Short mmCIF file of C-alpha atoms in Angstrom, two decimals:
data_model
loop_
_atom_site.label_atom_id
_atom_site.label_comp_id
_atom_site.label_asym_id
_atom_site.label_seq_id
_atom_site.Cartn_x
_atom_site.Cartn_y
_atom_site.Cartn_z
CA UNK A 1 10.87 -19.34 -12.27
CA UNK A 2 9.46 -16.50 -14.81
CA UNK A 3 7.18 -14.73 -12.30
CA UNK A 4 7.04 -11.05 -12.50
CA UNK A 5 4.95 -8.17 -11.35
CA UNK A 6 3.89 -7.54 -14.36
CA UNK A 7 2.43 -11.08 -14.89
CA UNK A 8 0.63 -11.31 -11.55
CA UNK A 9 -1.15 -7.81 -12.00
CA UNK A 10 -2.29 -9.07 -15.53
CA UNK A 11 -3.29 -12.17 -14.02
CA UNK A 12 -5.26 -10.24 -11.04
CA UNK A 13 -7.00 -8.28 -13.93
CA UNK A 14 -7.85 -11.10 -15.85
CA UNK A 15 -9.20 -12.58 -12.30
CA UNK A 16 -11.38 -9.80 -11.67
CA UNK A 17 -12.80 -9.88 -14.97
CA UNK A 18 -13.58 -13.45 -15.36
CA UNK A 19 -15.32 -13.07 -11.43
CA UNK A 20 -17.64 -10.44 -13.11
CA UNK A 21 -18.30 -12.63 -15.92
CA UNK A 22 -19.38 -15.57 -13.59
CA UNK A 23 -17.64 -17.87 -15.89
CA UNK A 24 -16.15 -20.82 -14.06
CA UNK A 25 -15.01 -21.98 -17.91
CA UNK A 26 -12.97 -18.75 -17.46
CA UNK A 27 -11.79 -19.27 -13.99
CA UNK A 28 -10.24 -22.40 -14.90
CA UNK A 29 -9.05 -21.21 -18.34
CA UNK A 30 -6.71 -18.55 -15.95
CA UNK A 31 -5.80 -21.53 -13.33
CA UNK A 32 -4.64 -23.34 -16.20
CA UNK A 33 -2.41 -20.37 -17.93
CA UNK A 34 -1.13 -19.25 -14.46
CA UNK A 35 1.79 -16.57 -13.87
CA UNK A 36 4.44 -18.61 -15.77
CA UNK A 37 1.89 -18.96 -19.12
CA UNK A 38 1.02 -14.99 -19.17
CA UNK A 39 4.95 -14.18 -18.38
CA UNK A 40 5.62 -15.92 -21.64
CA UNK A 41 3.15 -14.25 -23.58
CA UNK A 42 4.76 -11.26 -21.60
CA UNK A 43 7.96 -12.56 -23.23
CA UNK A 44 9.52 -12.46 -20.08
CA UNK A 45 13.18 -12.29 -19.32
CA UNK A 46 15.36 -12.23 -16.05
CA UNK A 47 14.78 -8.16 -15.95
CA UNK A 48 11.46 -8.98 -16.11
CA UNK A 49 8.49 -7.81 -18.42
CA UNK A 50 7.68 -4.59 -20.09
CA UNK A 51 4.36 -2.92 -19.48
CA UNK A 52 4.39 -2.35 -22.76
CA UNK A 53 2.96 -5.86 -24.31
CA UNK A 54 0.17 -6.04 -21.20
CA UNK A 55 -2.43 -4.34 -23.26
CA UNK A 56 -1.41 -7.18 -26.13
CA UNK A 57 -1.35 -10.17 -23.43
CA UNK A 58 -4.83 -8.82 -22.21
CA UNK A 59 -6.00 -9.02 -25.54
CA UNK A 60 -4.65 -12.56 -26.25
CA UNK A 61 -6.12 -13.94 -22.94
CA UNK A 62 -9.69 -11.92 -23.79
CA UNK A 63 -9.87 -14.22 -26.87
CA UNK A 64 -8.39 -17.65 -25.95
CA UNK A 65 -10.08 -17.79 -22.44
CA UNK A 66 -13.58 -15.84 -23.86
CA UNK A 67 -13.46 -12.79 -21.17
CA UNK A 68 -14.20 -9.83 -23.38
CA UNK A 69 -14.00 -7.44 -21.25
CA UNK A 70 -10.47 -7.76 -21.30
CA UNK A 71 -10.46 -6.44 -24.57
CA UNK A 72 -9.82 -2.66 -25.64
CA UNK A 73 -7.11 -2.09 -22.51
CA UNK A 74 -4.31 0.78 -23.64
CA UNK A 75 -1.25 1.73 -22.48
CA UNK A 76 -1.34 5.35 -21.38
CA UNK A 77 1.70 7.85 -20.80
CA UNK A 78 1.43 11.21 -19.45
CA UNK A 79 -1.62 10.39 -17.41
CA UNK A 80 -2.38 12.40 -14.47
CA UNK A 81 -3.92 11.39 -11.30
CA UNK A 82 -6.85 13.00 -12.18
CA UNK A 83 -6.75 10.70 -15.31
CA UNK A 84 -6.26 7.52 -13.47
CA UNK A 85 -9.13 8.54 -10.66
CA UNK A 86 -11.30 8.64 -13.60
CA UNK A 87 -10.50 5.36 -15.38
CA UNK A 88 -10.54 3.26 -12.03
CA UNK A 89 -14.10 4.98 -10.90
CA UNK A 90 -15.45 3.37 -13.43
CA UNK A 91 -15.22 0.08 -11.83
CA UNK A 92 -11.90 -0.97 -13.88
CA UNK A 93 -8.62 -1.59 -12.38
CA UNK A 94 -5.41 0.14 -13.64
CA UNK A 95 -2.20 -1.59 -14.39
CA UNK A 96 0.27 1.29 -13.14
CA UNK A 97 3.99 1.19 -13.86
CA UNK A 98 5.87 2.77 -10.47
CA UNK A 99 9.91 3.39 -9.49
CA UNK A 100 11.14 1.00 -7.08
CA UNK A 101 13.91 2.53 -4.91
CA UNK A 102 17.24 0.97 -4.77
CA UNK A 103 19.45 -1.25 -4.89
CA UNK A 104 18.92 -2.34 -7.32
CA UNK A 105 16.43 0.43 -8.53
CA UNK A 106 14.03 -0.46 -10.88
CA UNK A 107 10.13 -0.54 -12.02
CA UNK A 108 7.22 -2.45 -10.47
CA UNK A 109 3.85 -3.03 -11.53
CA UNK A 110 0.96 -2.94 -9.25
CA UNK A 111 -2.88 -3.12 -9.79
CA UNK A 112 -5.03 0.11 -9.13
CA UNK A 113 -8.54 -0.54 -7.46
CA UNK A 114 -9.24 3.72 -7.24
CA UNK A 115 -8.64 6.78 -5.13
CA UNK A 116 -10.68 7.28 -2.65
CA UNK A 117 -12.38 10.70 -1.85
CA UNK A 118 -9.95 11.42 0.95
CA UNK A 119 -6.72 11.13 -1.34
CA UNK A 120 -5.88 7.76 -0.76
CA UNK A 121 -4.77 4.79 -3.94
CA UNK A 122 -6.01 1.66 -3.54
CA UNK A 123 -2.89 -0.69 -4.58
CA UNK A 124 -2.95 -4.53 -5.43
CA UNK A 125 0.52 -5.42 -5.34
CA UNK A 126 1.75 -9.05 -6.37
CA UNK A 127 4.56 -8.46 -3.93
CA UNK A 128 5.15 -10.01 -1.63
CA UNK A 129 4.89 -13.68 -3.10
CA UNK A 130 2.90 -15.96 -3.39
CA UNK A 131 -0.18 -13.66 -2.53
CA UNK A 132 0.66 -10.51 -2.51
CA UNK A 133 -1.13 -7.55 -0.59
CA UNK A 134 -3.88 -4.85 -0.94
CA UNK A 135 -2.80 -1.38 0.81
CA UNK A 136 -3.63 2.52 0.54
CA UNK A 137 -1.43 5.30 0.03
CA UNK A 138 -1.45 8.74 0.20
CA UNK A 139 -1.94 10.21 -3.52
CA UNK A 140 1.62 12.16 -2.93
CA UNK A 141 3.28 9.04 -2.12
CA UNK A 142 2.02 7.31 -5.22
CA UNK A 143 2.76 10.61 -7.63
CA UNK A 144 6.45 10.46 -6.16
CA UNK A 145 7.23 7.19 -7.80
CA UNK A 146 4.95 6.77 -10.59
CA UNK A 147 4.80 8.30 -13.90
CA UNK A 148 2.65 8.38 -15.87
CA UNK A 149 2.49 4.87 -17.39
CA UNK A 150 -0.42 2.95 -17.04
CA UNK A 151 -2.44 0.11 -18.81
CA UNK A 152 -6.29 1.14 -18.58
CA UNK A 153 -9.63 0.34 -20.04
CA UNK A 154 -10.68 3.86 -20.82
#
């Protein structure tokens, strides 16, 4: 089994393009890569996959399954939340990069829909499996385990 976090959240990216798109070609070009196809593009291994090689995968899947607006996505360090409100209120999700507390500690990736005006992230996490869940959090909660990293469209 090779699904990851990381996977899924490129996946739900991917998803939401392809929706905007209206392209059931592209829709069915994603049912038919699936988690276990981007998590070995992700290169994948039993500590999962690096945030690092999304903004690749998104490329890859931009050009085999015709999405282009999956193209141009960066990784970003350093960002602040400012940063991040301002790439999501544009309409584009955020692939953030957050500590997991332990054991075993680790990193997680999660999707990023926005902030909201009252200080609150909107979070697509592909835990738990198979579907995952959409959830708020305060923007203090989110700054105390994330840092920095995250894959945007800026």
């Amino acid at each position: 089994d090779t699904w990851t976090c990381t996977a899924s959240s490129c996946l739900m990216v991917a998803r939401d393009e392809a929706n905007q798109l209206g392209s059931k070609e592209a829709e069915y070009e994603l049912v038919q890569l699936g988690v276990d196809g981007v998590a070995a593009m992700l290169q994948t291994t039993a500590k999962g996959a690096s945030i690092e090689r999304v903004p690749e995968v998104l490329n890859r899947i931009a050009k085999d399954s015709n999405i282009p607006a999956l193209s141009g996505y960066e990784l970003r360090q350093g960002m602040s939340i400012e940063n991040l409100r301002a790439v999501t209120g544009s309409g584009r999700p955020a692939i953030a990069s957050v500590r997991v507390p332990g054991p075993p500690e680790g990193l997680h990736a999660v999707v990023v829909d926005g902030i909201t005006d009252d200080g609150h992230v909107l979070i697509r996490d592909p835990s738990p499996r198979p579907s995952g869940e959409t959830y708020t959090v305060p923007v203090e909660g989110f700054m105390a385990d994330w840092e920095g990293r995250a894959v945007v469209k800026p």
